[in-house]
PDB file of C-alpha atoms and ligand atoms in Angstrom:
ATOM      1  CA  MET A   1     -62.836  -9.583-101.406  1.00 51.00           C
ATOM      2  CA  SER A   2     -65.117 -11.671 -99.119  1.00 64.00           C
ATOM      3  CA  GLN A   3     -67.712  -9.893 -97.086  1.00 77.00           C
ATOM      4  CA  GLN A   4     -66.683  -8.897 -93.518  1.00 83.00           C
ATOM      5  CA  SER A   5     -68.533 -10.442 -90.634  1.00 89.00           C
ATOM      6  CA  ALA A   6     -71.183  -8.363 -88.885  1.00 96.00           C
ATOM      7  CA  ILE A   7     -70.127  -7.254 -85.388  1.00 97.00           C
ATOM      8  CA  VAL A   8     -72.865  -7.608 -82.778  1.00 98.00           C
ATOM      9  CA  LEU A   9     -72.678  -6.390 -79.181  1.00 98.00           C
ATOM     10  CA  VAL A  10     -74.734  -7.944 -76.397  1.00 98.00           C
ATOM     11  CA  ARG A  11     -74.680  -7.594 -72.640  1.00 98.00           C
ATOM     12  CA  GLY A  12     -74.813 -10.937 -70.928  1.00 97.00           C
ATOM     13  CA  ASP A  13     -73.304 -14.224 -69.880  1.00 98.00           C
ATOM     14  CA  ILE A  14     -71.382 -15.944 -72.663  1.00 98.00           C
ATOM     15  CA  THR A  15     -72.332 -19.426 -71.428  1.00 98.00           C
ATOM     16  CA  GLU A  16     -75.957 -18.639 -72.246  1.00 97.00           C
ATOM     17  CA  GLN A  17     -75.280 -17.624 -75.865  1.00 97.00           C
ATOM     18  CA  HIS A  18     -76.380 -19.595 -78.859  1.00 97.00           C
ATOM     19  CA  ALA A  19     -73.467 -19.485 -81.227  1.00 98.00           C
ATOM     20  CA  ASP A  20     -71.540 -22.067 -83.245  1.00 98.00           C
ATOM     21  CA  VAL A  21     -68.356 -21.213 -81.355  1.00 98.00           C
ATOM     22  CA  ILE A  22     -67.812 -19.799 -77.893  1.00 98.00           C
ATOM     23  CA  VAL A  23     -64.384 -18.422 -77.217  1.00 98.00           C
ATOM     24  CA  ASN A  24     -62.836 -19.127 -73.782  1.00 98.00           C
ATOM     25  CA  PRO A  25     -60.190 -16.704 -72.415  1.00 98.00           C
ATOM     26  CA  ALA A  26     -58.170 -19.556 -71.018  1.00 98.00           C
ATOM     27  CA  ASN A  27     -54.679 -19.809 -69.560  1.00 98.00           C
ATOM     28  CA  THR A  28     -51.713 -21.540 -71.123  1.00 98.00           C
ATOM     29  CA  SER A  29     -52.273 -24.718 -69.041  1.00 98.00           C
ATOM     30  CA  LEU A  30     -55.638 -25.227 -70.714  1.00 98.00           C
ATOM     31  CA  LEU A  31     -56.787 -26.896 -67.511  1.00 97.00           C
ATOM     32  CA  GLY A  32     -59.375 -24.348 -66.371  1.00 94.00           C
ATOM     33  CA  GLY A  33     -59.419 -21.391 -64.084  1.00 96.00           C
ATOM     34  CA  GLY A  34     -61.713 -18.618 -62.789  1.00 98.00           C
ATOM     35  CA  GLY A  35     -63.735 -15.964 -64.577  1.00 98.00           C
ATOM     36  CA  VAL A  36     -65.194 -16.967 -67.939  1.00 98.00           C
ATOM     37  CA  ASP A  37     -62.956 -20.018 -68.056  1.00 98.00           C
ATOM     38  CA  GLY A  38     -64.519 -21.355 -64.861  1.00 98.00           C
ATOM     39  CA  ALA A  39     -68.026 -20.469 -65.970  1.00 98.00           C
ATOM     40  CA  ILE A  40     -67.556 -22.259 -69.316  1.00 98.00           C
ATOM     41  CA  HIS A  41     -66.248 -25.420 -67.690  1.00 98.00           C
ATOM     42  CA  ARG A  42     -69.104 -25.349 -65.092  1.00 98.00           C
ATOM     43  CA  ALA A  43     -71.805 -24.811 -67.716  1.00 98.00           C
ATOM     44  CA  GLY A  44     -70.278 -27.118 -70.339  1.00 98.00           C
ATOM     45  CA  GLY A  45     -69.495 -29.984 -67.930  1.00 98.00           C
ATOM     46  CA  PRO A  46     -66.534 -32.319 -67.550  1.00 98.00           C
ATOM     47  CA  GLU A  47     -66.370 -33.252 -71.273  1.00 98.00           C
ATOM     48  CA  ILE A  48     -64.548 -29.963 -71.955  1.00 98.00           C
ATOM     49  CA  LEU A  49     -61.907 -30.529 -69.301  1.00 98.00           C
ATOM     50  CA  ALA A  50     -61.444 -34.117 -70.545  1.00 98.00           C
ATOM     51  CA  ALA A  51     -60.829 -32.766 -74.076  1.00 98.00           C
ATOM     52  CA  CYS A  52     -58.347 -30.234 -72.716  1.00 98.00           C
ATOM     53  CA  ARG A  53     -56.505 -32.942 -70.809  1.00 98.00           C
ATOM     54  CA  ALA A  54     -56.384 -34.998 -74.016  1.00 98.00           C
ATOM     55  CA  LEU A  55     -54.813 -32.059 -75.809  1.00 98.00           C
ATOM     56  CA  ARG A  56     -52.185 -31.736 -73.043  1.00 97.00           C
ATOM     57  CA  ALA A  57     -51.458 -35.444 -73.374  1.00 97.00           C
ATOM     58  CA  SER A  58     -50.947 -35.153 -77.141  1.00 96.00           C
ATOM     59  CA  HIS A  59     -49.974 -32.080 -79.200  1.00 94.00           C
ATOM     60  CA  TYR A  60     -49.916 -29.558 -76.343  1.00 95.00           C
ATOM     61  CA  GLY A  61     -47.681 -31.253 -73.820  1.00 96.00           C
ATOM     62  CA  LYS A  62     -46.395 -27.870 -72.613  1.00 95.00           C
ATOM     63  CA  GLY A  63     -49.727 -26.138 -72.882  1.00 97.00           C
ATOM     64  CA  LEU A  64     -50.866 -23.545 -75.422  1.00 98.00           C
ATOM     65  CA  LYS A  65     -48.878 -20.349 -76.081  1.00 98.00           C
ATOM     66  CA  THR A  66     -50.442 -16.940 -75.351  1.00 98.00           C
ATOM     67  CA  GLY A  67     -52.192 -15.605 -78.429  1.00 98.00           C
ATOM     68  CA  GLN A  68     -52.770 -19.105 -79.932  1.00 98.00           C
ATOM     69  CA  ALA A  69     -56.088 -20.947 -80.146  1.00 98.00           C
ATOM     70  CA  VAL A  70     -57.304 -24.515 -79.978  1.00 98.00           C
ATOM     71  CA  ALA A  71     -60.783 -26.062 -80.260  1.00 98.00           C
ATOM     72  CA  THR A  72     -62.601 -28.644 -78.173  1.00 98.00           C
ATOM     73  CA  THR A  73     -66.119 -29.963 -77.796  1.00 98.00           C
ATOM     74  CA  ALA A  74     -68.542 -27.538 -76.128  1.00 98.00           C
ATOM     75  CA  GLY A  75     -69.935 -30.279 -73.884  1.00 98.00           C
ATOM     76  CA  ARG A  76     -73.406 -29.384 -72.633  1.00 98.00           C
ATOM     77  CA  LEU A  77     -73.234 -25.836 -74.085  1.00 98.00           C
ATOM     78  CA  THR A  78     -75.407 -25.341 -77.141  1.00 96.00           C
ATOM     79  CA  ALA A  79     -72.383 -24.306 -79.193  1.00 98.00           C
ATOM     80  CA  ASP A  80     -70.614 -26.811 -81.498  1.00 98.00           C
ATOM     81  CA  HIS A  81     -67.160 -25.920 -80.163  1.00 98.00           C
ATOM     82  CA  VAL A  82     -65.324 -24.024 -77.517  1.00 98.00           C
ATOM     83  CA  ILE A  83     -62.170 -22.301 -78.751  1.00 98.00           C
ATOM     84  CA  HIS A  84     -59.616 -21.779 -75.990  1.00 98.00           C
ATOM     85  CA  THR A  85     -57.197 -18.894 -76.281  1.00 98.00           C
ATOM     86  CA  PRO A  86     -54.886 -17.656 -73.546  1.00 98.00           C
ATOM     87  CA  GLY A  87     -54.836 -13.845 -73.549  1.00 98.00           C
ATOM     88  CA  PRO A  88     -51.821 -11.867 -72.356  1.00 98.00           C
ATOM     89  CA  VAL A  89     -51.640 -10.392 -68.847  1.00 98.00           C
ATOM     90  CA  TRP A  90     -51.760  -6.608 -69.050  1.00 98.00           C
ATOM     91  CA  SER A  91     -48.404  -4.890 -68.627  1.00 97.00           C
ATOM     92  CA  ARG A  92     -47.690  -1.147 -68.360  1.00 96.00           C
ATOM     93  CA  GLU A  93     -44.055  -1.695 -69.329  1.00 97.00           C
ATOM     94  CA  HIS A  94     -44.479  -4.072 -72.285  1.00 97.00           C
ATOM     95  CA  ASP A  95     -46.856  -3.669 -75.205  1.00 97.00           C
ATOM     96  CA  ARG A  96     -48.601  -7.025 -75.484  1.00 98.00           C
ATOM     97  CA  GLY A  97     -51.296  -5.668 -77.801  1.00 98.00           C
ATOM     98  CA  GLY A  98     -50.055  -7.918 -80.642  1.00 98.00           C
ATOM     99  CA  LEU A  99     -50.705 -10.974 -78.515  1.00 98.00           C
ATOM    100  CA  LEU A 100     -54.259  -9.830 -77.608  1.00 98.00           C
ATOM    101  CA  ALA A 101     -54.980  -9.164 -81.305  1.00 98.00           C
ATOM    102  CA  SER A 102     -53.599 -12.630 -82.019  1.00 98.00           C
ATOM    103  CA  CYS A 103     -56.192 -14.210 -79.726  1.00 98.00           C
ATOM    104  CA  TYR A 104     -58.989 -12.767 -81.827  1.00 98.00           C
ATOM    105  CA  ARG A 105     -57.283 -13.461 -85.158  1.00 98.00           C
ATOM    106  CA  GLU A 106     -56.308 -17.092 -84.403  1.00 98.00           C
ATOM    107  CA  SER A 107     -59.706 -17.856 -82.811  1.00 98.00           C
ATOM    108  CA  LEU A 108     -61.516 -16.528 -85.930  1.00 98.00           C
ATOM    109  CA  ARG A 109     -59.192 -18.402 -88.257  1.00 98.00           C
ATOM    110  CA  LEU A 110     -59.871 -21.636 -86.409  1.00 98.00           C
ATOM    111  CA  ALA A 111     -63.605 -20.960 -86.184  1.00 98.00           C
ATOM    112  CA  ALA A 112     -63.676 -20.452 -89.935  1.00 98.00           C
ATOM    113  CA  GLU A 113     -61.802 -23.712 -90.424  1.00 98.00           C
ATOM    114  CA  LEU A 114     -64.422 -25.461 -88.328  1.00 98.00           C
ATOM    115  CA  GLY A 115     -67.166 -23.988 -90.533  1.00 98.00           C
ATOM    116  CA  ALA A 116     -68.664 -21.719 -87.873  1.00 98.00           C
ATOM    117  CA  LYS A 117     -71.046 -18.957 -88.911  1.00 98.00           C
ATOM    118  CA  THR A 118     -71.479 -17.327 -85.512  1.00 98.00           C
ATOM    119  CA  VAL A 119     -68.700 -16.773 -83.019  1.00 98.00           C
ATOM    120  CA  ALA A 120     -69.104 -15.316 -79.476  1.00 98.00           C
ATOM    121  CA  PHE A 121     -66.197 -13.635 -77.757  1.00 98.00           C
ATOM    122  CA  PRO A 122     -65.913 -12.227 -74.272  1.00 98.00           C
ATOM    123  CA  ALA A 123     -63.624  -9.236 -73.672  1.00 98.00           C
ATOM    124  CA  ILE A 124     -60.407 -11.281 -73.519  1.00 99.00           C
ATOM    125  CA  SER A 125     -57.806 -10.313 -70.856  1.00 98.00           C
ATOM    126  CA  THR A 126     -60.033  -7.620 -69.232  1.00 98.00           C
ATOM    127  CA  GLY A 127     -60.826  -9.565 -66.065  1.00 98.00           C
ATOM    128  CA  ILE A 128     -58.240 -11.429 -64.058  1.00 98.00           C
ATOM    129  CA  TYR A 129     -55.541 -10.366 -66.623  1.00 98.00           C
ATOM    130  CA  GLY A 130     -56.196  -6.693 -65.945  1.00 98.00           C
ATOM    131  CA  TRP A 131     -56.301  -5.173 -69.440  1.00 98.00           C
ATOM    132  CA  PRO A 132     -57.945  -1.737 -69.502  1.00 98.00           C
ATOM    133  CA  MET A 133     -61.341  -2.107 -71.145  1.00 98.00           C
ATOM    134  CA  ASP A 134     -61.072   0.826 -73.567  1.00 98.00           C
ATOM    135  CA  ASP A 135     -57.805  -0.439 -75.043  1.00 98.00           C
ATOM    136  CA  ALA A 136     -58.991  -4.048 -75.131  1.00 98.00           C
ATOM    137  CA  ALA A 137     -62.150  -2.991 -76.916  1.00 98.00           C
ATOM    138  CA  ARG A 138     -60.153  -1.038 -79.521  1.00 98.00           C
ATOM    139  CA  ILE A 139     -57.866  -4.039 -80.184  1.00 98.00           C
ATOM    140  CA  ALA A 140     -60.793  -6.478 -80.324  1.00 98.00           C
ATOM    141  CA  VAL A 141     -62.955  -4.473 -82.743  1.00 98.00           C
ATOM    142  CA  HIS A 142     -60.075  -3.451 -84.949  1.00 97.00           C
ATOM    143  CA  THR A 143     -58.731  -6.969 -85.243  1.00 97.00           C
ATOM    144  CA  VAL A 144     -62.087  -8.396 -86.212  1.00 97.00           C
ATOM    145  CA  ARG A 145     -62.583  -5.571 -88.736  1.00 94.00           C
ATOM    146  CA  GLU A 146     -59.195  -6.132 -90.301  1.00 92.00           C
ATOM    147  CA  SER A 147     -60.113  -9.127 -92.341  1.00 85.00           C
ATOM    148  CA  ALA A 148     -62.956 -11.388 -93.481  1.00 89.00           C
ATOM    149  CA  HIS A 149     -63.220 -14.944 -92.185  1.00 93.00           C
ATOM    150  CA  PRO A 150     -65.753 -16.773 -94.326  1.00 95.00           C
ATOM    151  CA  PRO A 151     -68.011 -18.650 -93.477  1.00 97.00           C
ATOM    152  CA  VAL A 152     -68.150 -16.583 -90.248  1.00 97.00           C
ATOM    153  CA  THR A 153     -70.972 -14.086 -90.779  1.00 97.00           C
ATOM    154  CA  GLU A 154     -71.400 -12.835 -87.226  1.00 98.00           C
ATOM    155  CA  VAL A 155     -68.860 -11.965 -84.571  1.00 98.00           C
ATOM    156  CA  ARG A 156     -70.633 -11.346 -81.282  1.00 98.00           C
ATOM    157  CA  PHE A 157     -68.966  -9.625 -78.351  1.00 98.00           C
ATOM    158  CA  VAL A 158     -70.638 -10.722 -75.172  1.00 98.00           C
ATOM    159  CA  LEU A 159     -69.987  -8.079 -72.532  1.00 98.00           C
ATOM    160  CA  PHE A 160     -70.653  -8.891 -68.913  1.00 98.00           C
ATOM    161  CA  ASP A 161     -71.406  -5.413 -67.602  1.00 97.00           C
ATOM    162  CA  GLU A 162     -72.606  -2.020 -68.709  1.00 98.00           C
ATOM    163  CA  TYR A 163     -69.176  -0.496 -68.598  1.00 98.00           C
ATOM    164  CA  ALA A 164     -67.674  -3.102 -70.952  1.00 98.00           C
ATOM    165  CA  TYR A 165     -70.685  -2.780 -73.246  1.00 98.00           C
ATOM    166  CA  GLU A 166     -70.342   1.019 -73.451  1.00 98.00           C
ATOM    167  CA  GLU A 167     -66.614   0.821 -74.163  1.00 98.00           C
ATOM    168  CA  PHE A 168     -67.138  -1.634 -77.066  1.00 98.00           C
ATOM    169  CA  LEU A 169     -70.076   0.444 -78.318  1.00 98.00           C
ATOM    170  CA  SER A 170     -68.048   3.588 -78.464  1.00 97.00           C
ATOM    171  CA  VAL A 171     -65.199   1.888 -80.436  1.00 97.00           C
ATOM    172  CA  LEU A 172     -67.720   0.343 -82.782  1.00 96.00           C
ATOM    173  CA  ALA A 173     -69.508   3.631 -83.314  1.00 94.00           C
ATOM    174  CA  ALA A 174     -66.205   5.325 -84.097  1.00 93.00           C
ATOM    175  CA  THR A 175     -65.213   2.686 -86.688  1.00 86.00           C
ATOM    176  CA  THR A 176     -68.547   2.266 -88.416  1.00 74.00           C
ATOM    177  CA  ILE A 177     -68.840   4.325 -91.534  1.00 59.00           C
TER     178      ILE A 177
HETATM  179  N1  AR6 B   1     -69.782 -13.987 -69.687  1.00 64.00           N
HETATM  180  C1  AR6 B   1     -69.190 -12.958 -70.362  1.00 64.00           C
HETATM  181  N2  AR6 B   1     -68.179 -12.208 -69.800  1.00 64.00           N
HETATM  182  C2  AR6 B   1     -67.775 -12.540 -68.584  1.00 64.00           C
HETATM  183  C3  AR6 B   1     -68.339 -13.595 -67.832  1.00 64.00           C
HETATM  184  C4  AR6 B   1     -69.365 -14.370 -68.428  1.00 64.00           C
HETATM  185  N3  AR6 B   1     -69.948 -15.432 -67.820  1.00 64.00           N
HETATM  186  N4  AR6 B   1     -67.682 -13.682 -66.606  1.00 64.00           N
HETATM  187  C5  AR6 B   1     -66.779 -12.692 -66.581  1.00 64.00           C
HETATM  188  N5  AR6 B   1     -66.810 -12.006 -67.771  1.00 64.00           N
HETATM  189  P1  AR6 B   1     -61.673 -13.242 -67.298  1.00 64.00           P
HETATM  190  P2  AR6 B   1     -59.055 -12.854 -68.517  1.00 64.00           P
HETATM  191  C6  AR6 B   1     -65.982 -10.885 -68.230  1.00 64.00           C
HETATM  192  O1  AR6 B   1     -61.121 -12.948 -65.955  1.00 64.00           O
HETATM  193  O2  AR6 B   1     -58.887 -11.490 -67.983  1.00 64.00           O
HETATM  194  C7  AR6 B   1     -59.052 -17.416 -65.815  1.00 64.00           C
HETATM  195  O3  AR6 B   1     -58.650 -17.882 -64.551  1.00 64.00           O
HETATM  196  C8  AR6 B   1     -65.139 -10.215 -67.168  1.00 64.00           C
HETATM  197  O4  AR6 B   1     -65.882  -9.208 -66.493  1.00 64.00           O
HETATM  198  O5  AR6 B   1     -62.594 -14.410 -67.411  1.00 64.00           O
HETATM  199  O6  AR6 B   1     -58.670 -13.126 -69.911  1.00 64.00           O
HETATM  200  C9  AR6 B   1     -58.307 -18.075 -66.933  1.00 64.00           C
HETATM  201  O7  AR6 B   1     -58.007 -19.425 -66.650  1.00 64.00           O
HETATM  202  C10 AR6 B   1     -64.012  -9.607 -68.013  1.00 64.00           C
HETATM  203  O8  AR6 B   1     -64.418  -8.383 -68.598  1.00 64.00           O
HETATM  204  O9  AR6 B   1     -60.529 -13.450 -68.419  1.00 64.00           O
HETATM  205  C11 AR6 B   1     -57.062 -17.274 -67.005  1.00 64.00           C
HETATM  206  O10 AR6 B   1     -56.117 -17.665 -66.002  1.00 64.00           O
HETATM  207  C12 AR6 B   1     -63.875 -10.577 -69.189  1.00 64.00           C
HETATM  208  O11 AR6 B   1     -65.078 -11.380 -69.188  1.00 64.00           O
HETATM  209  C13 AR6 B   1     -57.525 -15.875 -66.656  1.00 64.00           C
HETATM  210  O12 AR6 B   1     -58.754 -16.054 -65.891  1.00 64.00           O
HETATM  211  C14 AR6 B   1     -62.690 -11.537 -69.107  1.00 64.00           C
HETATM  212  O13 AR6 B   1     -62.440 -11.897 -67.757  1.00 64.00           O
HETATM  213  C15 AR6 B   1     -57.873 -15.124 -67.925  1.00 64.00           C
HETATM  214  O14 AR6 B   1     -58.200 -13.782 -67.544  1.00 64.00           O
END
């Protein structure tokens, strides 16, 4: 079996990361928003939005489904690509954990297809979409651990604040043998 990717945790701003792929927790319209999505479009410049509009004008006329992933240029960011993936909105009534796991799985599958070695993820769905950080961290780490994605050798979770960092750290510590 292929070697699993190393999981790395950092505290910081994902737009300042040097990685082959930066993952954007987008929405299904693919046309930008607040949070990380807004920050990526601001830092990466108008080329990213232009690429998203082109996707809407071609294969993704109705937008991108929750849990799916699509790649564009990274514009002015140092990454080679931005992968956009709309996470699910947190719900107490419905278990949408499978969709959140799908965001990580599909983004990694696509990153591997693009030949990426390093992939940076934020904590998808834990901001505007309201997912509790401990559960989101568990899903994120377990999904990445589940399978290998050669040639991806490093999956980096970029956590914006200390609380998010600590939650990911405790899941990682519990799953590292
Ligand atoms: N770098 C890393 N993490 C960040 C940054 C940053 N620059 N900024 C915020 N975070 P969110 P979502 C953290 O809201 O919940 C947009 O409008 C933040 O503290 O960006 O998936 C989209 O268009 C939180 O822990 O994503 C969608 O409509 C995490 O990143 C919607 O928001 C994710 O926060 C998606 O909401």
